[in-house]
Coordinates of C-alpha atoms in Angstrom, one line a residue:
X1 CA 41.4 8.5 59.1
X2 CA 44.9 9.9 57.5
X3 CA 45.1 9.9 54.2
X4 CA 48.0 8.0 52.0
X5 CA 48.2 10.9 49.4
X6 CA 47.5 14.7 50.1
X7 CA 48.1 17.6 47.3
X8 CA 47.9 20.7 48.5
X9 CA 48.3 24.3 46.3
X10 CA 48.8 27.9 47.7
X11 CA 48.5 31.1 45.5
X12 CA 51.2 33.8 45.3
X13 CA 50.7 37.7 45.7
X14 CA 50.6 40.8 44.7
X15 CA 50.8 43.3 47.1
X16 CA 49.0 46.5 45.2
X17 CA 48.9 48.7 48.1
X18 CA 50.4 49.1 51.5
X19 CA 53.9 48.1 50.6
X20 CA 56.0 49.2 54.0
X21 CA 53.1 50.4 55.3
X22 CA 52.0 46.8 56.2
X23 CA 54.3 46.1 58.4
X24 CA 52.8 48.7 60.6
X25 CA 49.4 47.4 62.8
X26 CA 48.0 51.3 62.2
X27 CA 48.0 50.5 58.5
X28 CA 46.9 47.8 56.4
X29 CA 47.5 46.5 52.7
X30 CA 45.8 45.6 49.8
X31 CA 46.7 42.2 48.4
X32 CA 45.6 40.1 45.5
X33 CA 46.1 36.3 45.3
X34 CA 47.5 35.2 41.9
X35 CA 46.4 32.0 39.8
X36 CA 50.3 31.0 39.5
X37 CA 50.2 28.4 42.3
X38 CA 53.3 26.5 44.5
X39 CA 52.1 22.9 44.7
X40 CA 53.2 20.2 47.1
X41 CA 52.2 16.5 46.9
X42 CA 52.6 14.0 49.8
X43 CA 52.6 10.7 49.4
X44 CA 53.4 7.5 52.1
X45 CA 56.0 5.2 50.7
X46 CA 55.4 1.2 51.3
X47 CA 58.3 -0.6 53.0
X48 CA 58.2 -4.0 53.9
X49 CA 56.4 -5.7 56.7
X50 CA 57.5 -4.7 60.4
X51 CA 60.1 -2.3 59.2
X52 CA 59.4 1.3 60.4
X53 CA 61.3 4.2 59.1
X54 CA 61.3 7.9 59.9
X55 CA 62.5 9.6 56.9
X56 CA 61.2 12.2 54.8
X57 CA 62.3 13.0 51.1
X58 CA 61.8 16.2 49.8
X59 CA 62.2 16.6 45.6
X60 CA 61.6 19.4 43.6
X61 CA 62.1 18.4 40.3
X62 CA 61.4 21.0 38.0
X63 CA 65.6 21.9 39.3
X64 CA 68.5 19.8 38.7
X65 CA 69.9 17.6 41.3
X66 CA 66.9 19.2 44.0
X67 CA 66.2 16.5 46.3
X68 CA 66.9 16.0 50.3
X69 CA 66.5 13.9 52.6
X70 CA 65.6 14.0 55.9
X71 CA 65.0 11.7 59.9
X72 CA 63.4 12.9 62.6
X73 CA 62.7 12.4 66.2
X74 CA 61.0 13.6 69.3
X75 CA 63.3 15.6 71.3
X76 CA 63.2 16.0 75.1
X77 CA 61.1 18.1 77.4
X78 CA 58.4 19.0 74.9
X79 CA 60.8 20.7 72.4
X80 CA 59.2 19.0 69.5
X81 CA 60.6 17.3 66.5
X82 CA 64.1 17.5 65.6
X83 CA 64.8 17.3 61.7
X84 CA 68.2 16.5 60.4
X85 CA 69.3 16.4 57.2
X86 CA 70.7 12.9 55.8
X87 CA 73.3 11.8 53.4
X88 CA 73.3 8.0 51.9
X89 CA 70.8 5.7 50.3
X90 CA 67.8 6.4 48.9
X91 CA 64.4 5.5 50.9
X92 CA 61.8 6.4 52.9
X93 CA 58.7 6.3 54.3
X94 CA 57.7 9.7 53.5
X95 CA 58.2 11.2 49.5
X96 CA 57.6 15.5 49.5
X97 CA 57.2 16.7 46.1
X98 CA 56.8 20.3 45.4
X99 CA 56.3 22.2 41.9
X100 CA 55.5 25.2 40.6
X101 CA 53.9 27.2 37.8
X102 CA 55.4 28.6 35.2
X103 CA 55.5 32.1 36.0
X104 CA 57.5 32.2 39.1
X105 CA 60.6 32.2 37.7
X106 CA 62.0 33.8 34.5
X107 CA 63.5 30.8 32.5
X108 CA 61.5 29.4 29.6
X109 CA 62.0 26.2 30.6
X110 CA 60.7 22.9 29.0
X111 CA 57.9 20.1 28.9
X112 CA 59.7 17.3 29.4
X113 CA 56.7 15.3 29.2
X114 CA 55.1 13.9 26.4
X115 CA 51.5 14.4 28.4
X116 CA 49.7 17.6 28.8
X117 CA 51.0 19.5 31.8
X118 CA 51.4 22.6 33.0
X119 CA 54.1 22.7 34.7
X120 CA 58.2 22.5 33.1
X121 CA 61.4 21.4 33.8
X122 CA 63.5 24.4 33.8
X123 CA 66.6 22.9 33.9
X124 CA 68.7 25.1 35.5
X125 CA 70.2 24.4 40.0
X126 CA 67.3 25.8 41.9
X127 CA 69.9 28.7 43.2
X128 CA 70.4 29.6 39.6
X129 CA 66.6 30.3 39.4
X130 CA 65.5 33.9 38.9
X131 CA 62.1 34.3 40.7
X132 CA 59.5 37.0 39.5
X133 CA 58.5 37.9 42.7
X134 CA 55.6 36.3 43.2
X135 CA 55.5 35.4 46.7
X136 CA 57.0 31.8 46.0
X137 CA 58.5 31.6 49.4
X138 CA 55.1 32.5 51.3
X139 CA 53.1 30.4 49.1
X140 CA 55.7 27.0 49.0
X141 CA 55.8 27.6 53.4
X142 CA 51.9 27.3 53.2
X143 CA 51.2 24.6 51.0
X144 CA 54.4 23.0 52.0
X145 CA 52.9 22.9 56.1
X146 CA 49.4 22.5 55.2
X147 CA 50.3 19.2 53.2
X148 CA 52.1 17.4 55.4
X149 CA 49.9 18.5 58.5
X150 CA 46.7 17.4 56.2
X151 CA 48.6 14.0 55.4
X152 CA 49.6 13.2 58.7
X153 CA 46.4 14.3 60.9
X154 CA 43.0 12.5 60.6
X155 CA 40.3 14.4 58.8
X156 CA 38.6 14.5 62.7
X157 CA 41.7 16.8 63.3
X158 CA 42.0 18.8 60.9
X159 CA 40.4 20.0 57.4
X160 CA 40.9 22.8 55.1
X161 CA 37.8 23.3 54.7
X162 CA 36.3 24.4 57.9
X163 CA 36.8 28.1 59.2
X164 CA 39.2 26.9 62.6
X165 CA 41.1 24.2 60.0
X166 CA 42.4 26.9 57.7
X167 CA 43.5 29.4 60.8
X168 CA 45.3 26.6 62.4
X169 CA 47.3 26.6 58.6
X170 CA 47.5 29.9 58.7
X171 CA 48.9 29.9 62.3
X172 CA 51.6 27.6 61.8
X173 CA 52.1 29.1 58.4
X174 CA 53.4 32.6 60.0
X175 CA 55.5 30.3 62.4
X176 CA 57.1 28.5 59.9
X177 CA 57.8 31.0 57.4
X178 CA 59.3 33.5 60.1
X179 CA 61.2 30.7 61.4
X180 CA 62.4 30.5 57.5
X181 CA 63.2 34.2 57.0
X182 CA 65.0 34.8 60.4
X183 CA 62.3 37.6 61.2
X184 CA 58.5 38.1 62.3
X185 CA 57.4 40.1 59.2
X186 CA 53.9 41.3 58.3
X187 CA 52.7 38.5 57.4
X188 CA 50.7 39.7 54.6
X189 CA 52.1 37.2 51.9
X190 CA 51.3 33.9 54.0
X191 CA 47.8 35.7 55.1
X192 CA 47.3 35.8 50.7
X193 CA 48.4 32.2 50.5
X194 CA 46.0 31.0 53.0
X195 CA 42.7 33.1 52.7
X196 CA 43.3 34.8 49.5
X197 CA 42.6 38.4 48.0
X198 CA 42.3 40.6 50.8
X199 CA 42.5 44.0 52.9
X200 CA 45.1 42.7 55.1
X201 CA 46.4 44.5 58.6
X202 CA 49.1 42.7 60.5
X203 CA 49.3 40.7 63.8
X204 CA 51.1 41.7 66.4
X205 CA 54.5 40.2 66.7
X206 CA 54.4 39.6 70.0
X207 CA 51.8 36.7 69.0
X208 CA 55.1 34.9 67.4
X209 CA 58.1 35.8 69.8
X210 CA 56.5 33.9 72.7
X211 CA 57.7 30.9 70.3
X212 CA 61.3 31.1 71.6
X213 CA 63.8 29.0 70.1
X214 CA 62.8 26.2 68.1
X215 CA 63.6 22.7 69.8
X216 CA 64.0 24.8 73.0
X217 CA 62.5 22.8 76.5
X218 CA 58.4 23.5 75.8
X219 CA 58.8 24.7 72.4
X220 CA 55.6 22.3 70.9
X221 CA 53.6 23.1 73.9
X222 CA 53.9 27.0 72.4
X223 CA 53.6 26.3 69.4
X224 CA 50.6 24.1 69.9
X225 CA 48.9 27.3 71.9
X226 CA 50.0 29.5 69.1
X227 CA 48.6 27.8 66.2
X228 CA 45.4 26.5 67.9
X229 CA 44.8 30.2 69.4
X230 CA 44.4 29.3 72.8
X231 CA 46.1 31.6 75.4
X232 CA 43.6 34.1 76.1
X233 CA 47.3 36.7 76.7
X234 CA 48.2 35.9 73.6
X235 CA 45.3 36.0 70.7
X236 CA 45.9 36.4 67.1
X237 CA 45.1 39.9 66.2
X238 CA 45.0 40.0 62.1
X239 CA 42.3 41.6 60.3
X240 CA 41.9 40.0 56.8
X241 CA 38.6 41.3 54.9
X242 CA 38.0 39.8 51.9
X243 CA 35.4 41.3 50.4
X244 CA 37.0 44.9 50.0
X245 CA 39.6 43.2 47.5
X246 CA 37.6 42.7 44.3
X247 CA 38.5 43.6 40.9
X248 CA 35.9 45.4 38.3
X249 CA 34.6 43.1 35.6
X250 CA 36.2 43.8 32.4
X251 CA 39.3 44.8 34.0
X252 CA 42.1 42.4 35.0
X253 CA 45.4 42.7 37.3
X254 CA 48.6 41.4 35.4
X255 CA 52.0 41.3 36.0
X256 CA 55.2 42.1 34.0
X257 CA 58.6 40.4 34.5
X258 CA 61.6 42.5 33.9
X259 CA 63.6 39.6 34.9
X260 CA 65.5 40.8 37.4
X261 CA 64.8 41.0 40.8
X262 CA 65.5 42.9 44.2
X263 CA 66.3 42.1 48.2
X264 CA 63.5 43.1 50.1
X265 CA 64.6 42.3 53.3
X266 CA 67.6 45.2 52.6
X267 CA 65.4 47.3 51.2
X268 CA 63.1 46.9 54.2
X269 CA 65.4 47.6 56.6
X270 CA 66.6 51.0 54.9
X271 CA 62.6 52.4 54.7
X272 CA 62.4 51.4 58.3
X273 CA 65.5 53.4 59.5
X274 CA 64.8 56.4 57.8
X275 CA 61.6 56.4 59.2
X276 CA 62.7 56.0 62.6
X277 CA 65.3 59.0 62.3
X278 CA 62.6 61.4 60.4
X279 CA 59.1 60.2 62.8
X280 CA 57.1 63.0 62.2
X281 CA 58.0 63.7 58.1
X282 CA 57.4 59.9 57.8
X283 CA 54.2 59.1 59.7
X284 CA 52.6 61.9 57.8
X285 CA 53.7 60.8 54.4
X286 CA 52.6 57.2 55.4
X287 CA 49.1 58.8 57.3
X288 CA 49.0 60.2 53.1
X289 CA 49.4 57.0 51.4
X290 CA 47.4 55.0 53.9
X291 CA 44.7 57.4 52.7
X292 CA 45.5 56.7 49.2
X293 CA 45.3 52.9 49.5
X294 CA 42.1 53.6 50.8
X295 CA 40.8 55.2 48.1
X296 CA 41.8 52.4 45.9
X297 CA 40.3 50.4 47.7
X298 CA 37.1 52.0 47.6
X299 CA 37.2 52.8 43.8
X300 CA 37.5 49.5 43.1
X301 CA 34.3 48.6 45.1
X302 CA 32.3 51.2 43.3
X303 CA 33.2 50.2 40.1
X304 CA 32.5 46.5 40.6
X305 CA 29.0 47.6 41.8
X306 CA 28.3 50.4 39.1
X307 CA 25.6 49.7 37.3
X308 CA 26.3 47.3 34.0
X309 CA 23.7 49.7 31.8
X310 CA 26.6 52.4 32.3
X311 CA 30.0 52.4 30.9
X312 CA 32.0 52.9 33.4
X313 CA 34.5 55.6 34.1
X314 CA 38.2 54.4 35.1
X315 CA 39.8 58.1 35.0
X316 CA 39.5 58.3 38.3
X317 CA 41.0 54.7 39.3
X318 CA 44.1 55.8 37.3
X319 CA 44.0 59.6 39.5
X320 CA 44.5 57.9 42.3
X321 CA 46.9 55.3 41.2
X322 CA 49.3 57.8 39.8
X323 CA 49.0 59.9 43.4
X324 CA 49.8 56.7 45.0
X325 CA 53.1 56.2 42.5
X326 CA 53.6 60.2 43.6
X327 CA 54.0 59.7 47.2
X328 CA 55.9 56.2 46.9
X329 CA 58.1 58.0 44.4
X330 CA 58.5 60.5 47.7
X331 CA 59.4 58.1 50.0
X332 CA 61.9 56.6 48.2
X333 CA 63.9 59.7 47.0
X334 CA 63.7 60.4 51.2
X335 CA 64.7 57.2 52.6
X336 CA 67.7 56.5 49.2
X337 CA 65.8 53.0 48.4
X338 CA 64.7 52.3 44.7
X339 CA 61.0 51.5 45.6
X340 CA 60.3 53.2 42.0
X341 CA 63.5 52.8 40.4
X342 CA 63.8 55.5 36.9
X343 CA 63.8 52.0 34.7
X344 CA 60.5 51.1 36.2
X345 CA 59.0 54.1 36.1
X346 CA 59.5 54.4 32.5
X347 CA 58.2 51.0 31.8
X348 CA 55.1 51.8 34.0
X349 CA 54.5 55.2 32.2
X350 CA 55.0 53.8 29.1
X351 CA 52.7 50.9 29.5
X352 CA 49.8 53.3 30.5
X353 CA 49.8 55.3 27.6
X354 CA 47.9 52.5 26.0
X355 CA 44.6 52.9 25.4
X356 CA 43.1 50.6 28.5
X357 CA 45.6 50.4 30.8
X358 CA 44.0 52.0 33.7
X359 CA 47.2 52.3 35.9
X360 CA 50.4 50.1 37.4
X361 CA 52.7 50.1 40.2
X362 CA 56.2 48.5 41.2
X363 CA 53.9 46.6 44.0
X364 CA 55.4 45.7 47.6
X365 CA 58.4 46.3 48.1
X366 CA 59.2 48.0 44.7
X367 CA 62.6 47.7 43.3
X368 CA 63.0 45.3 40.4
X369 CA 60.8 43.0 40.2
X370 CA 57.4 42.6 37.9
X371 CA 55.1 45.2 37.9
X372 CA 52.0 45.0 38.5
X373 CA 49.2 46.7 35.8
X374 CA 45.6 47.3 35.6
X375 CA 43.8 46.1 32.1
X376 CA 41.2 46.2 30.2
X377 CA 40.2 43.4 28.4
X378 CA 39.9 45.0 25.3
X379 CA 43.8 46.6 25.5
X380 CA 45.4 42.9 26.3
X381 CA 46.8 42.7 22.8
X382 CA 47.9 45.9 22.3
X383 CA 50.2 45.4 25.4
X384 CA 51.1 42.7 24.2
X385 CA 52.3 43.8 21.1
X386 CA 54.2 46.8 22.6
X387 CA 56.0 44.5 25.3
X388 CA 57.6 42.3 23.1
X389 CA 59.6 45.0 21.4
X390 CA 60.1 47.1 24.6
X391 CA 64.0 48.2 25.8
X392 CA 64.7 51.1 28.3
X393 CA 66.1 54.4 27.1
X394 CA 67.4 54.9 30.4
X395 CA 70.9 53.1 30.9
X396 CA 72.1 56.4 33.1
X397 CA 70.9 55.1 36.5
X398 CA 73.4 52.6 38.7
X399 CA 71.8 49.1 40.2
X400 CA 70.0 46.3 38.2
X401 CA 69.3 46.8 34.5
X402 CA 66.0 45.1 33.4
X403 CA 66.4 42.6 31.0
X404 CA 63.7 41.3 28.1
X405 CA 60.0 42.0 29.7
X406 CA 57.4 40.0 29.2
X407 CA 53.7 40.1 30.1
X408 CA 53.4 36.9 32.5
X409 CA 50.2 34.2 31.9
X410 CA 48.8 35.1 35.7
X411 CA 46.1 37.0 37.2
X412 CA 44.5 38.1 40.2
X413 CA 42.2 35.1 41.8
X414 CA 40.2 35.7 45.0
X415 CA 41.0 31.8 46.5
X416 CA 43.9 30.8 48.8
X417 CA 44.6 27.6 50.1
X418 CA 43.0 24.4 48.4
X419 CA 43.3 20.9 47.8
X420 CA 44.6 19.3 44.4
X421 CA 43.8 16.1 42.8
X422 CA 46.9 14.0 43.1
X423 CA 46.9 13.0 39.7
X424 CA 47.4 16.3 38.2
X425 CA 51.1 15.5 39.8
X426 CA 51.8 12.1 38.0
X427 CA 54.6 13.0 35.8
X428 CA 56.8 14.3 38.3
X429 CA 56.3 12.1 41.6
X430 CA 58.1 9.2 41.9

């Protein structure tokens, strides 16, 4: 039976080890889901007796003037559904609403609402919006594909959750989200939507360019064997192993927004070049900090299963943090990319002198956006305390300049994908 009203929620990511090396199958990553959640709500519209329309509106309203309209229709010789944007009056059969937590983006925003929420309007074009790098656009594809698919299919199709139901979301997830960025990438950040907090090694992309173009003659046919995993030449070849990405009780993974921001996908591109004209300098220095994820990895497992008569010991979870930092530090001075820039590394020294802060890294990428620290519970407020009066004493180096910094209200959270109660979403669908 499909259902009238779906709401669907995807978590973002932090990527706290393995950023470049991910997009490598020899190497693998570890990423933690966050509790800051995208959230998309789909809902049938009524229109009156025997009148059949195929339009979809899509609003985001936490942004000003955010909404779009869409039609769509089969296209010819299996090349699936064409979607075309529409301009005129305002109905449907079909309303999209997606919203966000808080923490994705910088601005303060503002509850509009005289009902508890959480979720504001922050008031400001969606393309003025400064995201905290998060992983909005990984988590938005996910929930964004799973709710519609979940709406539109019968329950005796597809659920979220059973095991094959959540790989067929994950499958067409990677589709759609390379289709979004232009690129097959690692797929890390969509694997974190979907499954969670993970050890994460990457698919091949072969599994994706078979796609060809979309709408091209065949194209749903592929995609269809894609996503339900059914050409035997062609398997999905991800390894994503939850249960080596767990956090120590008493300590918790939080993020820091310098509101700024970097490009990734430049960034990217620069690592992977210098690698490609330095192989053998580069493999080993990645063979290194493969080694050094590891070993984060593995600390973290032995402290969560230390015994809880012992106090544990986090000296050496902060060793091998700062080696980590060391080598990443290395590879950015070699390949000229701020994966470490001198602003951030300041902040993240200066944030571990606290007495239980066990360690922090610029995570992914690196460049500009929030950094990611290790607490213990009982150092929350002195962090806290020493944020909101932080400024950089280094205004030497060129590029971005972090602004205010802030502690952001998420954490790490071991679930991915899951299904909302629509009524959480009442003051914003319409």
């Amino acid at each position: 039976m499909r259902r009238s009203t779906v709401a669907v929620s995807a978590p973002g990511k932090v990527l706290l080890a393995g950023g470049y090396l991910v997009l490598d199958r020899d190497h693998t990553g570890l990423v933690f889901g966050l509790d800051a959640r995208i959230h998309v709500h789909v809902q049938k519209l009524p229109t009156s007796p025997g009148v059949v329309l195929s339009e979809i509106i899509v609003r985001s309203p936490q942004f000003n003037d955010a909404e779009w309209r869409y039609g769509y229709r089969e296209t010819e010789d299996q090349g699936g559904i064409e979607v075309v944007q529409l301009k005129g009056a305002d109905f449907g059969s079909t309303s999209i609403t997606i919203v966000a937590d808080t923490d994705y983006y910088s601005h303060p925003g503002s509850k509009d609402c005289t009902s508890p929420t959480r979720f504001v309007n922050f008031n400001v074009p969606l393309s003025e919006a400064h995201k905290t790098g998060l992983g909005s656009s990984a988590a938005l594809v996910t929930a964004f594909t799973s709710a519609v698919l979940t709406h539109y299919l019968d329950q005796s199709q597809l659920t979220l959750n059973s095991e094959s139901g959540r790989a067929c979301l994950h499958n067409i997830a990677q589709a759609a989200h390379c289709v979004a960025q232009g690129k097959v990438g690692s797929g890390f950040d969509v694997a974190a939507a979907v499954y969670g907090s993970c050890v994460y090694r990457r698919f091949s992309s072969s599994v994706l360019m078979v796609l060809g173009e979309v709408g091209s003659a065949g194209f749903s046919k592929r995609l269809r064997a894609v996503v339900e995993d059914s050409d035997p030449s062609n398997k999905w070849d991800m390894r994503i192993d939850k249960s080596a990405a767990v956090m120590p009780h008493g300590v918790t993974l939080l993020m820091c927004d310098v509101d700024c921001g970097s490009e990734s996908v430049g960034m990217a591109k620069k690592v992977l070049a210098w690698r490609k004209e330095n192989h053998e300098e580069a493999m080993l220095l990645w063979a290194t900090l493969q080694k050094g994820n590891e070993d984060l990895a593995r600390e973290l497992q032995r402290l969560t299963q230390g015994c809880n008569s012992i106090p544990p010991d986090y000296k050496n979870l902060g060793d091998i943090i700062l080696t980590i930092r060391s080598l990443i530090r290395e590879m950015s001075a070699k390949a000229k990319v701020p994966i470490e820039p001198t602003v951030q590394t300041e902040l993240l020294d200066a944030c571990c002198q606290i007495d239980g802060v066990v360690g922090g890294v610029v995570p992914g990428a690196g460049g500009f956006d929030a950094i990611a620290l290790l607490v213990r519970d009982k150092a929350l407020p002195s962090l806290q305390e020493f944020l909101r009066t932080y400024s950089t004493t280094n205004k030497a180096e060129s590029g971005p300049v972090i602004g205010k910094v802030k502690l952001l209200g998420v954490k790490q959270e071991m679930e991915g994908l899951r299904m909302e109660e629509a009524n959480m979403y009442a003051d914003w669908v319409r």
